[in-house]
C-alpha atoms as an extended CHARMM CRD file, in Angstrom:
* protein
*
       243  EXT
         1         1  UNK       CA              2.9060000000      -22.8060000000      -16.2410000000  PROA      1               0.0000000000
         2         2  UNK       CA              1.7840000000      -19.5070000000      -18.2740000000  PROA      2               0.0000000000
         3         3  UNK       CA              1.3760000000      -16.2720000000      -16.7010000000  PROA      3               0.0000000000
         4         4  UNK       CA              0.4280000000      -12.0950000000      -18.1290000000  PROA      4               0.0000000000
         5         5  UNK       CA             -0.4600000000       -9.6460000000      -15.4040000000  PROA      5               0.0000000000
         6         6  UNK       CA              0.3310000000       -6.4730000000      -13.6180000000  PROA      6               0.0000000000
         7         7  UNK       CA              2.3390000000       -6.8320000000      -11.0660000000  PROA      7               0.0000000000
         8         8  UNK       CA              4.7670000000       -4.8450000000       -8.2100000000  PROA      8               0.0000000000
         9         9  UNK       CA              7.9240000000       -5.2830000000       -8.5370000000  PROA      9               0.0000000000
        10        10  UNK       CA              9.5320000000       -6.0090000000       -5.1010000000  PROA      10              0.0000000000
        11        11  UNK       CA             13.3630000000       -7.9310000000       -5.3930000000  PROA      11              0.0000000000
        12        12  UNK       CA             16.0560000000       -7.8680000000       -7.8040000000  PROA      12              0.0000000000
        13        13  UNK       CA             19.4180000000       -9.8100000000       -7.8530000000  PROA      13              0.0000000000
        14        14  UNK       CA             21.9380000000       -9.9880000000      -10.2090000000  PROA      14              0.0000000000
        15        15  UNK       CA             21.9320000000      -13.6900000000      -12.2430000000  PROA      15              0.0000000000
        16        16  UNK       CA             25.2850000000      -14.0590000000      -14.1520000000  PROA      16              0.0000000000
        17        17  UNK       CA             26.3540000000      -11.7020000000      -16.2320000000  PROA      17              0.0000000000
        18        18  UNK       CA             22.9800000000      -10.2050000000      -17.2950000000  PROA      18              0.0000000000
        19        19  UNK       CA             20.2970000000      -11.9120000000      -16.2600000000  PROA      19              0.0000000000
        20        20  UNK       CA             18.7000000000      -11.0750000000      -13.0660000000  PROA      20              0.0000000000
        21        21  UNK       CA             15.8680000000      -12.9850000000      -10.8240000000  PROA      21              0.0000000000
        22        22  UNK       CA             12.6180000000      -11.3500000000      -10.3950000000  PROA      22              0.0000000000
        23        23  UNK       CA             10.1890000000      -10.7830000000       -7.3160000000  PROA      23              0.0000000000
        24        24  UNK       CA              7.0290000000       -9.8750000000       -8.4550000000  PROA      24              0.0000000000
        25        25  UNK       CA              3.5900000000       -9.3420000000       -6.5900000000  PROA      25              0.0000000000
        26        26  UNK       CA              0.5930000000       -9.8540000000       -8.9300000000  PROA      26              0.0000000000
        27        27  UNK       CA             -2.6190000000       -8.6660000000       -8.2560000000  PROA      27              0.0000000000
        28        28  UNK       CA             -4.8040000000      -12.5250000000       -7.8090000000  PROA      28              0.0000000000
        29        29  UNK       CA             -1.6300000000      -15.5710000000       -8.0910000000  PROA      29              0.0000000000
        30        30  UNK       CA              0.5290000000      -13.4990000000       -5.0660000000  PROA      30              0.0000000000
        31        31  UNK       CA              4.5280000000      -13.2910000000       -5.4050000000  PROA      31              0.0000000000
        32        32  UNK       CA              6.0230000000      -14.2530000000       -8.1470000000  PROA      32              0.0000000000
        33        33  UNK       CA              9.1950000000      -15.0430000000       -8.9540000000  PROA      33              0.0000000000
        34        34  UNK       CA             11.3870000000      -14.7340000000      -12.2850000000  PROA      34              0.0000000000
        35        35  UNK       CA             14.0320000000      -15.0360000000      -14.5450000000  PROA      35              0.0000000000
        36        36  UNK       CA             14.4800000000      -11.8550000000      -17.0290000000  PROA      36              0.0000000000
        37        37  UNK       CA             17.4550000000      -12.5220000000      -20.0400000000  PROA      37              0.0000000000
        38        38  UNK       CA             18.6660000000       -9.0080000000      -19.3730000000  PROA      38              0.0000000000
        39        39  UNK       CA             17.6370000000       -7.7840000000      -16.5160000000  PROA      39              0.0000000000
        40        40  UNK       CA             20.9830000000       -6.3600000000      -15.0790000000  PROA      40              0.0000000000
        41        41  UNK       CA             21.2110000000       -4.8330000000      -18.3680000000  PROA      41              0.0000000000
        42        42  UNK       CA             21.3900000000       -1.0990000000      -19.0490000000  PROA      42              0.0000000000
        43        43  UNK       CA             18.0540000000       -2.1730000000      -21.5660000000  PROA      43              0.0000000000
        44        44  UNK       CA             15.4920000000       -3.4220000000      -18.2630000000  PROA      44              0.0000000000
        45        45  UNK       CA             17.5840000000       -2.1390000000      -15.1720000000  PROA      45              0.0000000000
        46        46  UNK       CA             14.8920000000        1.2690000000      -14.2750000000  PROA      46              0.0000000000
        47        47  UNK       CA             12.3450000000       -1.3830000000      -15.9310000000  PROA      47              0.0000000000
        48        48  UNK       CA             13.0740000000       -3.3040000000      -12.3490000000  PROA      48              0.0000000000
        49        49  UNK       CA             13.3190000000       -0.4510000000      -10.2700000000  PROA      49              0.0000000000
        50        50  UNK       CA             11.2680000000       -2.2380000000       -6.4960000000  PROA      50              0.0000000000
        51        51  UNK       CA              7.7340000000       -0.0380000000       -6.1020000000  PROA      51              0.0000000000
        52        52  UNK       CA              7.5880000000        0.2210000000      -10.2430000000  PROA      52              0.0000000000
        53        53  UNK       CA              4.5920000000       -1.5220000000      -11.7410000000  PROA      53              0.0000000000
        54        54  UNK       CA              4.9810000000       -4.1270000000      -15.3280000000  PROA      54              0.0000000000
        55        55  UNK       CA              2.6320000000       -6.2790000000      -16.8530000000  PROA      55              0.0000000000
        56        56  UNK       CA              4.7310000000       -9.6740000000      -17.0070000000  PROA      56              0.0000000000
        57        57  UNK       CA              4.6790000000      -12.9220000000      -18.2020000000  PROA      57              0.0000000000
        58        58  UNK       CA              5.8150000000      -15.7710000000      -16.5740000000  PROA      58              0.0000000000
        59        59  UNK       CA              5.8410000000      -19.1050000000      -18.7930000000  PROA      59              0.0000000000
        60        60  UNK       CA              8.0910000000      -22.0990000000      -17.4860000000  PROA      60              0.0000000000
        61        61  UNK       CA              8.1240000000      -25.6780000000      -18.6080000000  PROA      61              0.0000000000
        62        62  UNK       CA              6.8440000000      -27.0810000000      -15.3250000000  PROA      62              0.0000000000
        63        63  UNK       CA              5.6980000000      -26.3090000000      -12.1550000000  PROA      63              0.0000000000
        64        64  UNK       CA              8.7310000000      -26.4190000000      -10.1190000000  PROA      64              0.0000000000
        65        65  UNK       CA             10.9120000000      -24.8320000000      -12.5280000000  PROA      65              0.0000000000
        66        66  UNK       CA             12.0570000000      -21.4940000000      -12.6090000000  PROA      66              0.0000000000
        67        67  UNK       CA              9.5720000000      -20.3100000000      -14.8570000000  PROA      67              0.0000000000
        68        68  UNK       CA             11.1590000000      -17.0710000000      -17.3190000000  PROA      68              0.0000000000
        69        69  UNK       CA              9.7320000000      -13.4840000000      -17.0870000000  PROA      69              0.0000000000
        70        70  UNK       CA              9.4240000000      -10.9750000000      -19.8360000000  PROA      70              0.0000000000
        71        71  UNK       CA              8.4430000000       -7.7880000000      -18.5460000000  PROA      71              0.0000000000
        72        72  UNK       CA              7.1840000000       -4.3100000000      -20.1740000000  PROA      72              0.0000000000
        73        73  UNK       CA              6.3680000000       -0.7750000000      -17.3940000000  PROA      73              0.0000000000
        74        74  UNK       CA              3.8390000000        0.2650000000      -16.7800000000  PROA      74              0.0000000000
        75        75  UNK       CA              4.4500000000        3.2140000000      -14.2500000000  PROA      75              0.0000000000
        76        76  UNK       CA              7.9790000000        3.9410000000      -13.7730000000  PROA      76              0.0000000000
        77        77  UNK       CA              8.0520000000        5.4970000000       -9.4050000000  PROA      77              0.0000000000
        78        78  UNK       CA             11.4280000000        6.8500000000       -9.9550000000  PROA      78              0.0000000000
        79        79  UNK       CA             11.5770000000        9.4900000000       -9.7730000000  PROA      79              0.0000000000
        80        80  UNK       CA             10.6880000000        9.0540000000       -6.3310000000  PROA      80              0.0000000000
        81        81  UNK       CA             14.2490000000        8.6220000000       -5.1920000000  PROA      81              0.0000000000
        82        82  UNK       CA             15.2720000000       11.4130000000       -5.2160000000  PROA      82              0.0000000000
        83        83  UNK       CA             13.3750000000       11.7610000000       -2.6120000000  PROA      83              0.0000000000
        84        84  UNK       CA             15.5360000000       10.6870000000        0.0820000000  PROA      84              0.0000000000
        85        85  UNK       CA             11.9910000000        9.8180000000        2.5760000000  PROA      85              0.0000000000
        86        86  UNK       CA              9.6200000000        8.8660000000       -0.3440000000  PROA      86              0.0000000000
        87        87  UNK       CA             13.1210000000        6.3280000000       -1.6390000000  PROA      87              0.0000000000
        88        88  UNK       CA             13.3920000000        4.7400000000        2.0160000000  PROA      88              0.0000000000
        89        89  UNK       CA              9.5670000000        4.3460000000        2.0750000000  PROA      89              0.0000000000
        90        90  UNK       CA              9.5670000000        2.3460000000       -1.4400000000  PROA      90              0.0000000000
        91        91  UNK       CA             12.7390000000        0.0300000000       -0.1800000000  PROA      91              0.0000000000
        92        92  UNK       CA             11.2580000000       -1.2080000000        3.3040000000  PROA      92              0.0000000000
        93        93  UNK       CA              7.2950000000       -1.3610000000        1.9410000000  PROA      93              0.0000000000
        94        94  UNK       CA              9.0190000000       -3.2280000000       -1.4070000000  PROA      94              0.0000000000
        95        95  UNK       CA             11.3460000000       -5.5770000000        1.0160000000  PROA      95              0.0000000000
        96        96  UNK       CA              8.8000000000       -5.9310000000        3.9180000000  PROA      96              0.0000000000
        97        97  UNK       CA              6.3760000000       -8.0770000000        1.2800000000  PROA      97              0.0000000000
        98        98  UNK       CA              9.8020000000       -9.9580000000       -0.6510000000  PROA      98              0.0000000000
        99        99  UNK       CA             10.5300000000      -11.0250000000        2.9100000000  PROA      99              0.0000000000
       100       100  UNK       CA              7.1350000000      -12.2290000000        4.5570000000  PROA      100             0.0000000000
       101       101  UNK       CA              5.1420000000      -13.7350000000        1.7630000000  PROA      101             0.0000000000
       102       102  UNK       CA              5.7220000000      -17.2340000000        0.9400000000  PROA      102             0.0000000000
       103       103  UNK       CA              5.5760000000      -17.4650000000       -3.3820000000  PROA      103             0.0000000000
       104       104  UNK       CA              2.3540000000      -18.3670000000       -4.9940000000  PROA      104             0.0000000000
       105       105  UNK       CA             -0.7870000000      -17.6180000000       -2.6900000000  PROA      105             0.0000000000
       106       106  UNK       CA             -3.0220000000      -15.1700000000       -3.1980000000  PROA      106             0.0000000000
       107       107  UNK       CA             -2.5810000000      -11.6900000000       -1.5890000000  PROA      107             0.0000000000
       108       108  UNK       CA             -4.9960000000       -9.6320000000       -2.9790000000  PROA      108             0.0000000000
       109       109  UNK       CA             -5.7940000000       -7.4240000000       -0.8420000000  PROA      109             0.0000000000
       110       110  UNK       CA             -2.1690000000       -6.7430000000        0.1660000000  PROA      110             0.0000000000
       111       111  UNK       CA             -1.4970000000       -5.9950000000       -3.2160000000  PROA      111             0.0000000000
       112       112  UNK       CA             -3.7760000000       -3.6200000000       -3.3500000000  PROA      112             0.0000000000
       113       113  UNK       CA             -2.7350000000       -1.8560000000        0.0680000000  PROA      113             0.0000000000
       114       114  UNK       CA              0.7750000000       -1.7650000000       -0.8540000000  PROA      114             0.0000000000
       115       115  UNK       CA             -0.7140000000       -0.5170000000       -4.4430000000  PROA      115             0.0000000000
       116       116  UNK       CA             -2.0110000000        1.7480000000       -2.5150000000  PROA      116             0.0000000000
       117       117  UNK       CA              1.3090000000        2.8400000000       -0.4400000000  PROA      117             0.0000000000
       118       118  UNK       CA              2.7530000000        3.6250000000       -2.8520000000  PROA      118             0.0000000000
       119       119  UNK       CA              0.3600000000        5.8200000000       -4.5390000000  PROA      119             0.0000000000
       120       120  UNK       CA              0.7470000000        7.2630000000       -1.5300000000  PROA      120             0.0000000000
       121       121  UNK       CA              4.4150000000        8.1610000000       -2.2220000000  PROA      121             0.0000000000
       122       122  UNK       CA              3.3850000000        9.2790000000       -5.0670000000  PROA      122             0.0000000000
       123       123  UNK       CA              1.1020000000       11.7410000000       -4.6440000000  PROA      123             0.0000000000
       124       124  UNK       CA              2.6080000000       13.4820000000       -2.0720000000  PROA      124             0.0000000000
       125       125  UNK       CA              6.1380000000       12.9170000000       -1.1460000000  PROA      125             0.0000000000
       126       126  UNK       CA              6.4270000000       14.3640000000        2.1570000000  PROA      126             0.0000000000
       127       127  UNK       CA              5.5850000000       11.4960000000        4.4770000000  PROA      127             0.0000000000
       128       128  UNK       CA              2.8280000000       13.4390000000        5.9510000000  PROA      128             0.0000000000
       129       129  UNK       CA              1.5380000000       12.1460000000        3.8940000000  PROA      129             0.0000000000
       130       130  UNK       CA              2.3380000000        7.7890000000        3.8860000000  PROA      130             0.0000000000
       131       131  UNK       CA              3.6390000000        7.4800000000        7.0440000000  PROA      131             0.0000000000
       132       132  UNK       CA              0.1380000000        6.7060000000        8.1960000000  PROA      132             0.0000000000
       133       133  UNK       CA             -0.6180000000        3.5850000000        5.3320000000  PROA      133             0.0000000000
       134       134  UNK       CA              2.3880000000        2.5460000000        5.9060000000  PROA      134             0.0000000000
       135       135  UNK       CA              1.3870000000        1.6050000000        9.1800000000  PROA      135             0.0000000000
       136       136  UNK       CA             -1.7730000000        0.7500000000        7.9320000000  PROA      136             0.0000000000
       137       137  UNK       CA              0.0840000000       -1.5360000000        5.2580000000  PROA      137             0.0000000000
       138       138  UNK       CA              2.5190000000       -3.5970000000        7.9980000000  PROA      138             0.0000000000
       139       139  UNK       CA             -0.5690000000       -4.3090000000       10.5710000000  PROA      139             0.0000000000
       140       140  UNK       CA             -2.5110000000       -5.6010000000        7.0310000000  PROA      140             0.0000000000
       141       141  UNK       CA              0.3550000000       -7.6630000000        6.7740000000  PROA      141             0.0000000000
       142       142  UNK       CA              0.4440000000       -8.6870000000        9.5040000000  PROA      142             0.0000000000
       143       143  UNK       CA             -3.3020000000       -9.7720000000       10.2060000000  PROA      143             0.0000000000
       144       144  UNK       CA             -3.6420000000      -12.1930000000        6.5490000000  PROA      144             0.0000000000
       145       145  UNK       CA              0.6170000000      -13.8620000000        8.0910000000  PROA      145             0.0000000000
       146       146  UNK       CA             -1.9720000000      -14.5180000000       10.9310000000  PROA      146             0.0000000000
       147       147  UNK       CA             -0.5560000000      -12.1090000000       13.3630000000  PROA      147             0.0000000000
       148       148  UNK       CA             -2.9920000000       -9.8930000000       13.7400000000  PROA      148             0.0000000000
       149       149  UNK       CA             -3.4610000000       -7.6480000000       16.6320000000  PROA      149             0.0000000000
       150       150  UNK       CA             -6.0220000000       -7.4720000000       18.5580000000  PROA      150             0.0000000000
       151       151  UNK       CA             -7.4290000000       -3.2210000000       19.3510000000  PROA      151             0.0000000000
       152       152  UNK       CA            -11.4650000000       -4.1600000000       20.0800000000  PROA      152             0.0000000000
       153       153  UNK       CA            -11.2270000000       -4.1120000000       23.3370000000  PROA      153             0.0000000000
       154       154  UNK       CA             -8.8750000000       -3.9190000000       25.8480000000  PROA      154             0.0000000000
       155       155  UNK       CA             -7.6510000000       -7.3170000000       27.6820000000  PROA      155             0.0000000000
       156       156  UNK       CA             -7.1770000000       -7.6580000000       30.9010000000  PROA      156             0.0000000000
       157       157  UNK       CA            -11.2610000000       -5.9320000000       31.0240000000  PROA      157             0.0000000000
       158       158  UNK       CA            -13.4570000000       -6.0190000000       28.0970000000  PROA      158             0.0000000000
       159       159  UNK       CA            -13.6640000000       -3.2350000000       27.7300000000  PROA      159             0.0000000000
       160       160  UNK       CA            -14.0160000000       -1.9110000000       24.6180000000  PROA      160             0.0000000000
       161       161  UNK       CA            -13.3100000000        3.2100000000       25.1420000000  PROA      161             0.0000000000
       162       162  UNK       CA            -10.2460000000        4.3570000000       25.6260000000  PROA      162             0.0000000000
       163       163  UNK       CA             -7.8140000000        1.7000000000       24.8690000000  PROA      163             0.0000000000
       164       164  UNK       CA             -4.1300000000        3.1650000000       24.5330000000  PROA      164             0.0000000000
       165       165  UNK       CA             -1.7560000000        0.8880000000       24.6480000000  PROA      165             0.0000000000
       166       166  UNK       CA             -0.4160000000       -2.8690000000       23.2540000000  PROA      166             0.0000000000
       167       167  UNK       CA              0.0770000000       -5.6200000000       25.2940000000  PROA      167             0.0000000000
       168       168  UNK       CA              3.5770000000       -6.5710000000       23.4830000000  PROA      168             0.0000000000
       169       169  UNK       CA              2.9990000000      -10.5720000000       24.8080000000  PROA      169             0.0000000000
       170       170  UNK       CA             -0.2250000000      -10.8990000000       23.5710000000  PROA      170             0.0000000000
       171       171  UNK       CA             -0.9500000000       -8.2650000000       20.3520000000  PROA      171             0.0000000000
       172       172  UNK       CA             -3.9510000000       -7.2110000000       22.1210000000  PROA      172             0.0000000000
       173       173  UNK       CA             -5.3060000000       -3.5410000000       22.7550000000  PROA      173             0.0000000000
       174       174  UNK       CA             -5.0370000000       -1.9870000000       26.8930000000  PROA      174             0.0000000000
       175       175  UNK       CA             -7.3520000000        0.4120000000       28.6190000000  PROA      175             0.0000000000
       176       176  UNK       CA             -6.3200000000        3.7970000000       29.8430000000  PROA      176             0.0000000000
       177       177  UNK       CA             -7.1390000000        1.8400000000       32.8210000000  PROA      177             0.0000000000
       178       178  UNK       CA             -5.9080000000       -1.0260000000       32.9900000000  PROA      178             0.0000000000
       179       179  UNK       CA             -2.4320000000        0.1000000000       32.3380000000  PROA      179             0.0000000000
       180       180  UNK       CA             -1.9750000000        2.0450000000       35.0820000000  PROA      180             0.0000000000
       181       181  UNK       CA              1.1210000000        1.3300000000       37.0080000000  PROA      181             0.0000000000
       182       182  UNK       CA              2.7200000000       -0.8220000000       34.0950000000  PROA      182             0.0000000000
       183       183  UNK       CA              2.0850000000        1.8250000000       31.0180000000  PROA      183             0.0000000000
       184       184  UNK       CA              6.5500000000        1.3300000000       30.4820000000  PROA      184             0.0000000000
       185       185  UNK       CA              6.1690000000       -2.1590000000       29.7630000000  PROA      185             0.0000000000
       186       186  UNK       CA              3.5130000000       -1.4750000000       27.1340000000  PROA      186             0.0000000000
       187       187  UNK       CA              2.9320000000       -0.2930000000       23.6750000000  PROA      187             0.0000000000
       188       188  UNK       CA              1.7310000000        3.0010000000       22.5020000000  PROA      188             0.0000000000
       189       189  UNK       CA             -1.7890000000        2.7350000000       20.2840000000  PROA      189             0.0000000000
       190       190  UNK       CA             -1.8090000000        5.6220000000       18.7980000000  PROA      190             0.0000000000
       191       191  UNK       CA             -5.2490000000        5.9220000000       18.0380000000  PROA      191             0.0000000000
       192       192  UNK       CA             -5.9460000000        6.3690000000       14.2710000000  PROA      192             0.0000000000
       193       193  UNK       CA             -5.3190000000        2.5760000000       14.2200000000  PROA      193             0.0000000000
       194       194  UNK       CA             -8.2250000000        2.7120000000       15.3520000000  PROA      194             0.0000000000
       195       195  UNK       CA             -9.8960000000        5.9530000000       14.3710000000  PROA      195             0.0000000000
       196       196  UNK       CA             -9.2150000000        6.0790000000       11.2330000000  PROA      196             0.0000000000
       197       197  UNK       CA             -7.5720000000       10.1100000000       10.2600000000  PROA      197             0.0000000000
       198       198  UNK       CA             -4.4750000000       11.5350000000        9.9170000000  PROA      198             0.0000000000
       199       199  UNK       CA             -2.5120000000       11.8250000000       12.5140000000  PROA      199             0.0000000000
       200       200  UNK       CA              0.3900000000       13.4660000000       14.7650000000  PROA      200             0.0000000000
       201       201  UNK       CA              4.6880000000       12.9150000000       14.2320000000  PROA      201             0.0000000000
       202       202  UNK       CA              3.9370000000       11.4240000000       17.9550000000  PROA      202             0.0000000000
       203       203  UNK       CA              0.9980000000        9.3010000000       16.5250000000  PROA      203             0.0000000000
       204       204  UNK       CA              2.8800000000        8.2990000000       13.0840000000  PROA      204             0.0000000000
       205       205  UNK       CA              5.9890000000        7.6040000000       15.3490000000  PROA      205             0.0000000000
       206       206  UNK       CA              4.5140000000        5.3600000000       17.8680000000  PROA      206             0.0000000000
       207       207  UNK       CA              2.4150000000        3.4130000000       15.1170000000  PROA      207             0.0000000000
       208       208  UNK       CA              6.1310000000        2.1330000000       13.5330000000  PROA      208             0.0000000000
       209       209  UNK       CA              6.7520000000        1.0810000000       17.3980000000  PROA      209             0.0000000000
       210       210  UNK       CA              3.7110000000       -1.0430000000       17.3300000000  PROA      210             0.0000000000
       211       211  UNK       CA              4.0250000000       -2.3170000000       13.9570000000  PROA      211             0.0000000000
       212       212  UNK       CA              7.7840000000       -2.6350000000       14.0940000000  PROA      212             0.0000000000
       213       213  UNK       CA              8.3870000000       -4.8910000000       17.1340000000  PROA      213             0.0000000000
       214       214  UNK       CA              5.8030000000       -7.8230000000       16.1690000000  PROA      214             0.0000000000
       215       215  UNK       CA              7.3330000000       -7.7820000000       12.4580000000  PROA      215             0.0000000000
       216       216  UNK       CA             10.7750000000       -8.6760000000       14.1550000000  PROA      216             0.0000000000
       217       217  UNK       CA              9.2510000000      -10.5010000000       16.7570000000  PROA      217             0.0000000000
       218       218  UNK       CA              6.5310000000      -12.1560000000       14.5310000000  PROA      218             0.0000000000
       219       219  UNK       CA              7.9530000000      -12.1280000000       10.5090000000  PROA      219             0.0000000000
       220       220  UNK       CA             11.3780000000      -10.5780000000        9.7890000000  PROA      220             0.0000000000
       221       221  UNK       CA             13.0140000000      -14.4680000000       11.3440000000  PROA      221             0.0000000000
       222       222  UNK       CA             17.0490000000      -16.1620000000       10.0320000000  PROA      222             0.0000000000
       223       223  UNK       CA             17.4210000000      -14.2680000000        6.7290000000  PROA      223             0.0000000000
       224       224  UNK       CA             14.3480000000      -12.7510000000        5.8020000000  PROA      224             0.0000000000
       225       225  UNK       CA             15.7160000000      -10.9100000000        9.3090000000  PROA      225             0.0000000000
       226       226  UNK       CA             17.0920000000       -8.6160000000        6.2920000000  PROA      226             0.0000000000
       227       227  UNK       CA             14.7680000000       -6.0300000000        5.6060000000  PROA      227             0.0000000000
       228       228  UNK       CA             15.4020000000       -4.7960000000        9.2470000000  PROA      228             0.0000000000
       229       229  UNK       CA             17.4110000000       -2.4990000000        7.9110000000  PROA      229             0.0000000000
       230       230  UNK       CA             15.5990000000       -1.1240000000        5.0740000000  PROA      230             0.0000000000
       231       231  UNK       CA             13.0800000000        0.3980000000        8.1310000000  PROA      231             0.0000000000
       232       232  UNK       CA             15.3090000000        1.6540000000       10.7470000000  PROA      232             0.0000000000
       233       233  UNK       CA             16.8710000000        3.9220000000        7.7400000000  PROA      233             0.0000000000
       234       234  UNK       CA             13.2040000000        4.4200000000        7.2540000000  PROA      234             0.0000000000
       235       235  UNK       CA             12.8210000000        5.7790000000       10.4760000000  PROA      235             0.0000000000
       236       236  UNK       CA             15.7390000000        7.1840000000       11.8190000000  PROA      236             0.0000000000
       237       237  UNK       CA             14.8990000000        9.6750000000        8.4440000000  PROA      237             0.0000000000
       238       238  UNK       CA             12.1060000000       10.2740000000       10.1340000000  PROA      238             0.0000000000
       239       239  UNK       CA             13.1030000000       11.3110000000       12.9800000000  PROA      239             0.0000000000
       240       240  UNK       CA             15.7230000000       13.4800000000       12.0320000000  PROA      240             0.0000000000
       241       241  UNK       CA             13.3590000000       15.4300000000        9.1790000000  PROA      241             0.0000000000
       242       242  UNK       CA             11.7110000000       16.2670000000       12.3540000000  PROA      242             0.0000000000
       243       243  UNK       CA             14.5800000000       17.8400000000       14.3060000000  PROA      243             0.0000000000
């Protein structure tokens, strides 16, 4: 196996005294793991920061063997880790992607969307500049893995207007009229998820609560649930920034 392509670093785990096992998301070949000799050393550790873009070269004698991986830095996001909210966003987005996606299956839309989220954080480290993109990324990831929400019409009446809620069981939208008396049992659906555009903080937090429910229920089980702590830190930092 031989693959040479740009990739986004998702996760790095020390292996042995100086090596590291790296998982990175490629544009056309999905998540690819590889062993980086010296990856835990002083020289390569900054290159292998999650959210960095690298040029990776994977080589293995067989498809079943863990490939060796050599890396060159294309774009560093190290400066963003000095900003607590930006750092929390990058930690969560990369950890979620590493935990949710199976290896070696192409997800070009996910790669493009993750790159767009990282670019948004880089362009405007303040959360208002990227939080909407992050919620939409979570929604896309659910859809790409077969757990998409249906926000096109009311699951109860078929109405297509005033869809203010989502059923936590079916993932279908619910109109305001159909939700009367059941509001406390439903998840709020912020308008930006259907109409696009920017959003106020309360709508952003509603979006995070919505996608968080389905991520935890449908994708992040067992060991894959570990990244939820990174998401909790992100949401708490957002709330503190508002207070």
